[in-house]
Coordinates of C-alpha atoms and ligand atoms in Angstrom, one line a residue:
M356 CA -49.5 96.7 63.4
R357 CA -48.4 99.5 65.0
E358 CA -50.4 100.8 68.0
K359 CA -50.6 103.4 71.0
L360 CA -49.2 101.2 73.9
R361 CA -51.5 100.6 76.6
L362 CA -51.1 100.2 80.3
G363 CA -53.2 97.8 82.2
V364 CA -53.1 98.5 86.0
N365 CA -52.9 95.2 88.0
I366 CA -54.5 96.1 91.3
D367 CA -54.5 93.0 93.3
H368 CA -52.0 93.9 95.5
V369 CA -53.9 96.4 96.8
A370 CA -56.2 93.6 97.9
T371 CA -53.7 92.0 99.4
I372 CA -52.9 94.9 101.9
R373 CA -56.8 95.0 102.9
N374 CA -56.7 91.6 103.2
A375 CA -53.9 91.5 105.7
R376 CA -56.2 93.2 108.1
G377 CA -59.7 91.5 107.0
G378 CA -61.4 94.7 106.6
E379 CA -62.5 96.7 103.0
H380 CA -59.3 99.2 103.7
P381 CA -57.9 99.9 101.2
D382 CA -60.3 99.0 98.2
P383 CA -59.0 98.0 95.3
I384 CA -62.3 99.1 93.1
R385 CA -61.0 102.9 94.7
A386 CA -57.4 102.2 93.0
A387 CA -59.1 101.3 89.9
R388 CA -61.0 104.5 89.7
M389 CA -57.8 106.5 90.6
A390 CA -55.9 104.5 87.6
A391 CA -58.4 105.7 85.5
E392 CA -58.1 109.5 86.6
A393 CA -54.0 108.9 86.3
G394 CA -54.4 107.4 82.7
A395 CA -54.7 104.0 82.7
D396 CA -56.1 101.8 79.8
G397 CA -57.6 99.2 81.5
I398 CA -57.5 97.7 85.0
T399 CA -56.6 93.8 85.1
A400 CA -57.4 91.6 88.2
H401 CA -56.6 88.3 89.1
L402 CA -59.0 85.9 91.0
R403 CA -57.0 83.1 92.2
E404 CA -58.3 79.7 93.3
D405 CA -57.4 80.7 96.9
R406 CA -58.5 84.3 96.6
R407 CA -55.3 85.8 98.4
H408 CA -56.2 89.3 97.3
I409 CA -58.8 90.0 94.7
S410 CA -62.4 88.4 95.6
D411 CA -65.4 87.5 93.9
D412 CA -67.1 90.7 95.6
D413 CA -64.1 92.6 93.8
I414 CA -65.1 91.4 90.6
S415 CA -68.7 91.9 90.5
R416 CA -67.9 95.8 91.8
L417 CA -65.2 96.1 88.9
S418 CA -67.3 95.0 86.4
E419 CA -70.3 97.1 87.4
Q420 CA -68.9 100.4 88.8
I421 CA -65.6 100.7 86.4
R422 CA -65.5 101.8 82.9
L423 CA -61.8 100.7 82.1
P424 CA -62.1 97.4 80.4
L425 CA -61.8 94.5 82.6
N426 CA -58.7 92.3 82.5
L427 CA -59.6 89.0 84.2
E428 CA -56.5 86.8 84.9
M429 CA -57.7 83.6 85.3
A430 CA -56.8 79.7 85.6
A431 CA -58.3 77.3 83.3
T432 CA -60.6 75.6 85.5
E433 CA -64.8 75.1 85.8
E434 CA -64.9 77.6 88.6
M435 CA -63.2 80.5 86.9
L436 CA -64.7 80.0 83.7
A437 CA -68.3 79.9 85.1
I438 CA -67.6 83.5 86.8
A439 CA -65.7 84.6 83.5
L440 CA -68.9 83.7 82.0
R441 CA -71.2 85.5 84.4
H442 CA -69.5 88.9 84.3
R443 CA -68.0 88.8 80.9
P444 CA -65.0 90.8 80.8
H445 CA -63.6 92.6 78.2
A446 CA -60.8 90.3 78.3
A447 CA -59.6 87.1 80.2
C448 CA -55.8 86.0 80.5
I449 CA -55.5 82.6 81.2
V450 CA -52.7 81.9 83.5
P451 CA -51.2 79.1 85.2
E452 CA -51.8 78.5 88.9
K453 CA -49.9 76.8 91.7
R454 CA -51.8 77.4 95.1
E455 CA -48.4 77.3 96.9
E456 CA -46.5 79.6 94.3
L457 CA -46.2 83.5 95.6
T458 CA -47.2 84.9 92.2
T459 CA -47.4 83.5 88.7
E460 CA -44.1 82.1 88.3
G461 CA -43.6 81.2 84.4
G462 CA -45.5 80.9 81.5
L463 CA -48.9 78.8 80.6
D464 CA -47.9 75.5 78.8
A465 CA -50.0 75.9 76.2
H466 CA -48.4 73.5 73.8
G467 CA -48.6 70.7 76.2
G468 CA -51.7 71.6 77.9
E469 CA -53.7 72.4 74.5
N470 CA -56.4 69.6 74.6
H471 CA -57.2 71.1 78.2
L472 CA -57.1 74.3 77.4
R473 CA -59.1 74.5 74.0
R474 CA -62.5 74.4 75.5
Y475 CA -61.9 77.4 77.4
V476 CA -60.5 79.4 74.8
D477 CA -63.5 78.3 72.8
E478 CA -66.0 79.1 75.6
L479 CA -64.9 82.3 76.5
V480 CA -64.2 83.4 72.9
Q481 CA -67.5 82.6 72.2
A482 CA -68.5 84.8 74.3
G483 CA -67.6 87.4 73.2
I484 CA -64.4 87.7 75.9
R485 CA -61.3 88.7 74.2
V486 CA -59.0 86.0 75.3
S487 CA -55.2 85.8 75.8
L488 CA -52.5 83.2 77.0
F489 CA -49.9 84.3 79.7
I490 CA -47.3 82.5 77.9
D491 CA -43.4 82.3 77.5
A492 CA -41.6 84.1 74.1
D493 CA -41.1 80.5 73.0
P494 CA -42.2 80.1 69.5
R495 CA -43.9 76.6 70.1
Q496 CA -46.1 78.3 72.9
L497 CA -47.0 80.9 70.2
Q498 CA -47.6 78.1 67.6
A499 CA -49.8 76.6 70.4
A500 CA -51.8 79.7 71.3
R501 CA -52.3 80.6 67.5
R502 CA -53.9 76.9 66.9
L503 CA -55.8 77.8 70.1
G504 CA -57.6 80.6 68.6
A505 CA -57.0 82.8 71.0
P506 CA -56.4 86.6 69.3
V507 CA -53.8 87.4 72.1
V508 CA -50.8 86.7 73.7
E509 CA -49.1 88.2 76.9
L510 CA -45.4 87.3 77.1
H511 CA -44.3 86.6 80.8
T512 CA -41.4 89.2 81.1
G513 CA -40.2 87.8 84.8
R514 CA -37.4 86.2 83.7
Y515 CA -36.3 89.5 81.9
A516 CA -37.2 91.7 85.1
E517 CA -35.0 89.2 87.4
A518 CA -32.0 88.8 85.2
D519 CA -28.7 91.2 84.7
G520 CA -26.0 91.9 82.5
A521 CA -25.8 89.6 79.6
S522 CA -28.8 87.3 80.6
R523 CA -30.5 90.5 80.9
E524 CA -30.1 91.4 76.9
A525 CA -30.8 87.3 76.2
E526 CA -34.0 87.8 77.9
L527 CA -34.6 90.7 76.2
L528 CA -33.9 89.3 73.0
R529 CA -35.9 86.4 73.4
L530 CA -39.5 89.0 74.2
Q531 CA -38.3 90.8 71.1
E532 CA -38.0 87.7 69.2
G533 CA -41.5 86.5 70.5
A534 CA -43.0 89.7 69.6
A535 CA -42.0 89.0 66.2
V536 CA -43.2 85.6 66.0
A537 CA -46.6 86.6 67.5
E538 CA -47.1 89.6 65.3
A539 CA -45.9 86.8 62.3
L540 CA -49.1 84.6 63.5
G541 CA -51.2 87.5 63.5
L542 CA -51.6 87.3 67.1
E543 CA -51.7 90.6 69.3
C544 CA -48.7 91.2 71.7
H545 CA -49.0 92.1 75.4
A546 CA -46.3 91.6 77.9
G547 CA -46.4 91.9 81.9
H548 CA -44.7 90.7 85.1
G549 CA -42.3 92.2 87.2
L550 CA -42.1 95.6 85.2
S551 CA -40.6 98.6 86.9
Y552 CA -39.4 102.0 85.9
D553 CA -36.0 100.5 85.8
N554 CA -36.7 97.9 83.3
V555 CA -40.1 98.9 81.4
G556 CA -38.5 100.9 78.9
P557 CA -36.7 98.1 76.5
V558 CA -40.2 96.3 76.8
A559 CA -42.3 99.4 75.9
A560 CA -39.9 100.0 72.9
I561 CA -40.6 96.5 71.3
P562 CA -42.9 98.2 68.5
T563 CA -45.5 95.4 68.2
V564 CA -46.1 95.0 71.6
V565 CA -49.7 96.9 72.4
E566 CA -50.1 96.7 75.9
L567 CA -48.2 96.3 79.4
N568 CA -49.8 95.0 82.4
I569 CA -48.3 96.3 85.7
G570 CA -49.0 95.5 89.2
H571 CA -46.8 95.0 92.0
F572 CA -44.1 97.9 91.2
L573 CA -46.9 100.1 90.7
V574 CA -48.5 99.5 94.1
G575 CA -45.3 99.4 96.0
E576 CA -44.3 102.9 94.7
A577 CA -47.5 103.9 95.7
I578 CA -46.8 104.0 99.5
F579 CA -44.2 106.5 98.8
G580 CA -45.3 108.9 96.4
G581 CA -49.0 108.0 95.4
L582 CA -50.7 105.9 92.9
D583 CA -51.5 108.9 90.4
S584 CA -48.0 109.8 90.7
S585 CA -46.4 106.5 90.1
I586 CA -49.2 105.3 87.1
K587 CA -48.4 108.8 85.5
R588 CA -44.8 107.9 86.0
M589 CA -45.1 104.6 84.6
R590 CA -47.1 106.2 81.9
A591 CA -44.3 108.4 80.7
L592 CA -41.4 106.3 81.0
M593 CA -43.4 103.7 78.6
D594 CA -44.6 106.5 76.1
K595 CA -40.9 107.7 76.1
A596 CA -39.7 104.4 75.5
R597 CA -41.8 103.6 72.8
A598 CA -41.5 107.2 71.1
E599 CA -37.6 107.1 70.6
A600 CA -37.9 103.2 69.3
T601 CA -40.6 104.4 66.7
G602 CA -39.0 107.9 66.2
S603 CA -42.4 109.6 66.6
R604 CA -43.5 111.9 69.2
S605 CA -47.1 111.0 69.1
A606 CA -46.6 107.0 69.6
Ligands
LIG1460 N1 -49.4 90.0 83.6 C1 -49.8 88.8 84.1 C2 -50.5 87.5 83.4 C3 -49.9 88.4 85.6 O1 -50.0 86.9 85.9 C4 -49.1 89.4 86.3 C5 -49.3 89.1 87.9 O2 -50.2 89.0 88.7 C6 -48.8 90.6 86.3 C7 -49.1 90.4 84.5 C8 -48.2 91.9 86.6 O3 -47.3 91.6 87.3 P1 -46.2 92.3 88.5 O4 -47.6 92.4 89.2 O5 -45.4 91.7 88.5 O6 -46.2 93.6 87.7

């Protein structure tokens, strides 16, 4: 499986800034439109239980107004399942969610939570939604994703992004091995969390990873240079790393 590396732009933190004042500005749907023009391949948004950033109305407007595939990040709850089935996004990424965490701090426990997750994966798949599970690059979690029938996994890159030196190398190796296990199991492999200009290259170079989902860094950089520029630069870094890794300029 060797495909073009897609960039999914996560617009959650445009909504975070909007919500700081409770008004309508800046509008994440405008950010999604700009992302499309800048070369994003998809839009990702996480509707959290506490609605701290993306709102229900944002999901409605993204579904109606944005042509790019929407990847809805959601916890495995009845409420989120109903919302996903109502809007039928292109993809749904099931993530673990704790109210008190600052962000999604670790991967979903697909292995330990298999019984709970089964119905959510089944219903989403039956609705024609491409389901991914946001998991750590751990063979047990990957095997559980396979047993659950999720066609896609997204490897959590948070620990890699936070590590440095030898431990970063070890985390990178874990991601590379996880991507190889995913391919052997027939799972499409995505990756994301904490990626930036400085650390995206080695992850983009993993040839079987077909999509990166990136948000916080892009929105943060947009403050200094604009969203268009941050997305284009990220896209260029991803493409360069992939082309160097595969020895092809057209990757
Ligand atoms: N992928 C998933 C499943 C996530 O939950 C997040 C964070 O919402 C991201 C990617 C993007 O992470 P970041 O905002 O750190 O780029």
